[in-house]
Amino acid sequence: MTKSKWTQRFLDLAEHIGTWSYDPRTKLGAVIADERNRIISIGYNGFPRGVLDTEERYEDRPTKHLFVAHAERNALDNSPMNVEGCTLYVPLLPCNECAKSIIQRGITKVVSYYPDREDTFNWDITKQMFRESGVELCLVDKQ
């Protein structure tokens, strides 16, 4: 996919939104936009509302993974409107759990950077589910 100015803008915005995360290791943001390039929703990785963001929980990886909601999931959950037919921009390929929600909510395209490695978060399963469900996965080079 050729990277348009809008694609780069939304990926840059997703990276900026990721800086809002309290997670000291992984700061990831996501942007959902409609076909007219209007921002519908944003999200970043972190604990659900009202759940304590303690340093101890973030430092213990197994505990962190039990508590944290991924940026994609937060963007979907935070949307004030239907996201069917929209595009999700996220710098890192979604995990298989987020892929399920992306598919169920009707997102038709996911734009992400080419991964540095292919062995994380069940990306092979994510790609398979996107193929089978008709979600277009567009990978672009990072600047």
GROMACS .gro file of C-alpha atoms in nm:
model
  143
    1MET     CA    1   0.000   0.000   0.000
    2THR     CA    2   0.124   0.347  -0.084
    3LYS     CA    3   0.121   0.559   0.227
    4SER     CA    4  -0.099   0.867   0.185
    5LYS     CA    5  -0.064   1.184   0.389
    6TRP     CA    6  -0.376   1.080   0.585
    7THR     CA    7  -0.232   0.738   0.660
    8GLN     CA    8   0.085   0.896   0.795
    9ARG     CA    9  -0.108   1.156   0.992
   10PHE     CA   10  -0.326   0.895   1.160
   11LEU     CA   11  -0.032   0.666   1.239
   12ASP     CA   12   0.161   0.966   1.379
   13LEU     CA   13  -0.144   1.058   1.588
   14ALA     CA   14  -0.176   0.700   1.713
   15GLU     CA   15   0.189   0.708   1.822
   16HIS     CA   16   0.132   1.038   2.002
   17ILE     CA   17  -0.179   0.904   2.176
   18GLY     CA   18   0.028   0.605   2.286
   19THR     CA   19   0.247   0.838   2.492
   20TRP     CA   20  -0.053   0.888   2.723
   21SER     CA   21  -0.024   0.527   2.844
   22TYR     CA   22   0.107   0.466   3.196
   23ASP     CA   23   0.272   0.142   3.082
   24PRO     CA   24   0.648   0.200   3.114
   25ARG     CA   25   0.736  -0.060   2.846
   26THR     CA   26   0.471  -0.049   2.574
   27LYS     CA   27   0.303   0.274   2.474
   28LEU     CA   28   0.055   0.214   2.196
   29GLY     CA   29  -0.227   0.426   2.059
   30ALA     CA   30  -0.501   0.366   1.803
   31VAL     CA   31  -0.717   0.589   1.586
   32ILE     CA   32  -1.046   0.498   1.418
   33ALA     CA   33  -1.142   0.715   1.121
   34ASP     CA   34  -1.430   0.705   0.877
   35GLU     CA   35  -1.417   0.713   0.495
   36ARG     CA   36  -1.407   1.096   0.500
   37ASN     CA   37  -1.098   1.097   0.728
   38ARG     CA   38  -1.295   1.212   1.031
   39ILE     CA   39  -1.168   1.080   1.362
   40ILE     CA   40  -1.436   0.866   1.525
   41SER     CA   41  -1.244   0.740   1.828
   42ILE     CA   42  -0.903   0.704   1.987
   43GLY     CA   43  -0.755   0.475   2.249
   44TYR     CA   44  -0.431   0.381   2.420
   45ASN     CA   45  -0.320   0.080   2.618
   46GLY     CA   46  -0.394   0.091   2.987
   47PHE     CA   47  -0.608  -0.039   3.268
   48PRO     CA   48  -0.987   0.003   3.254
   49ARG     CA   49  -1.144   0.311   3.413
   50GLY     CA   50  -1.135   0.298   3.791
   51VAL     CA   51  -0.874   0.020   3.808
   52LEU     CA   52  -0.561   0.133   3.990
   53ASP     CA   53  -0.265   0.209   3.761
   54THR     CA   54   0.007   0.103   4.003
   55GLU     CA   55   0.372   0.077   3.915
   56GLU     CA   56   0.386  -0.271   4.072
   57ARG     CA   57   0.112  -0.400   3.841
   58TYR     CA   58   0.284  -0.263   3.532
   59GLU     CA   59   0.624  -0.399   3.636
   60ASP     CA   60   0.493  -0.755   3.680
   61ARG     CA   61   0.431  -0.861   3.319
   62PRO     CA   62   0.187  -1.149   3.389
   63THR     CA   63  -0.020  -0.920   3.611
   64LYS     CA   64  -0.001  -0.635   3.360
   65HIS     CA   65  -0.127  -0.860   3.080
   66LEU     CA   66  -0.425  -0.962   3.292
   67PHE     CA   67  -0.525  -0.600   3.362
   68VAL     CA   68  -0.436  -0.399   3.052
   69ALA     CA   69  -0.680  -0.319   2.774
   70HIS     CA   70  -0.506  -0.274   2.439
   71ALA     CA   71  -0.525   0.050   2.244
   72GLU     CA   72  -0.745  -0.105   1.975
   73ARG     CA   73  -0.993  -0.234   2.231
   74ASN     CA   74  -1.005   0.103   2.405
   75ALA     CA   75  -1.064   0.286   2.077
   76LEU     CA   76  -1.352   0.049   2.000
   77ASP     CA   77  -1.497   0.074   2.349
   78ASN     CA   78  -1.461   0.454   2.361
   79SER     CA   79  -1.637   0.515   2.031
   80PRO     CA   80  -1.950   0.725   2.071
   81MET     CA   81  -2.089   0.586   1.745
   82ASN     CA   82  -2.099   0.286   1.518
   83VAL     CA   83  -1.756   0.212   1.367
   84GLU     CA   84  -1.883  -0.019   1.094
   85GLY     CA   85  -1.696   0.050   0.769
   86CYS     CA   86  -1.424   0.252   0.941
   87THR     CA   87  -1.045   0.216   0.932
   88LEU     CA   88  -0.832   0.148   1.240
   89TYR     CA   89  -0.480   0.292   1.247
   90VAL     CA   90  -0.239   0.135   1.495
   91PRO     CA   91   0.143   0.128   1.482
   92LEU     CA   92   0.167  -0.236   1.596
   93LEU     CA   93  -0.028  -0.527   1.448
   94PRO     CA   94  -0.329  -0.610   1.667
   95CYS     CA   95  -0.320  -0.924   1.878
   96ASN     CA   96  -0.567  -1.203   1.805
   97GLU     CA   97  -0.797  -1.095   2.090
   98CYS     CA   98  -0.820  -0.738   1.957
   99ALA     CA   99  -0.868  -0.879   1.606
  100LYS     CA  100  -1.185  -1.052   1.725
  101SER     CA  101  -1.331  -0.722   1.848
  102ILE     CA  102  -1.218  -0.539   1.534
  103ILE     CA  103  -1.399  -0.793   1.317
  104GLN     CA  104  -1.712  -0.802   1.533
  105ARG     CA  105  -1.747  -0.423   1.536
  106GLY     CA  106  -1.731  -0.402   1.155
  107ILE     CA  107  -1.395  -0.232   1.100
  108THR     CA  108  -1.315  -0.295   0.733
  109LYS     CA  109  -0.949  -0.192   0.719
  110VAL     CA  110  -0.655  -0.199   0.960
  111VAL     CA  111  -0.345   0.004   0.879
  112SER     CA  112  -0.023  -0.071   1.063
  113TYR     CA  113   0.353  -0.063   1.018
  114TYR     CA  114   0.536  -0.373   0.899
  115PRO     CA  115   0.628  -0.563   1.216
  116ASP     CA  116   0.989  -0.584   1.331
  117ARG     CA  117   0.929  -0.951   1.401
  118GLU     CA  118   0.646  -1.195   1.342
  119ASP     CA  119   0.654  -1.398   1.663
  120THR     CA  120   0.448  -1.186   1.901
  121PHE     CA  121   0.082  -1.170   2.010
  122ASN     CA  122  -0.034  -1.444   1.771
  123TRP     CA  123  -0.007  -1.218   1.466
  124ASP     CA  124  -0.035  -1.522   1.240
  125ILE     CA  125  -0.382  -1.584   1.386
  126THR     CA  126  -0.472  -1.216   1.349
  127LYS     CA  127  -0.376  -1.221   0.982
  128GLN     CA  128  -0.570  -1.542   0.923
  129MET     CA  129  -0.885  -1.405   1.090
  130PHE     CA  130  -0.861  -1.079   0.893
  131ARG     CA  131  -0.824  -1.273   0.566
  132GLU     CA  132  -1.117  -1.500   0.641
  133SER     CA  133  -1.346  -1.218   0.758
  134GLY     CA  134  -1.257  -0.976   0.479
  135VAL     CA  135  -1.083  -0.714   0.693
  136GLU     CA  136  -0.820  -0.551   0.474
  137LEU     CA  137  -0.480  -0.540   0.644
  138CYS     CA  138  -0.255  -0.270   0.503
  139LEU     CA  139   0.106  -0.275   0.618
  140VAL     CA  140   0.323   0.028   0.545
  141ASP     CA  141   0.687   0.116   0.598
  142LYS     CA  142   0.770   0.325   0.898
  143GLN     CA  143   0.907   0.659   0.784
   0.00000   0.00000   0.00000
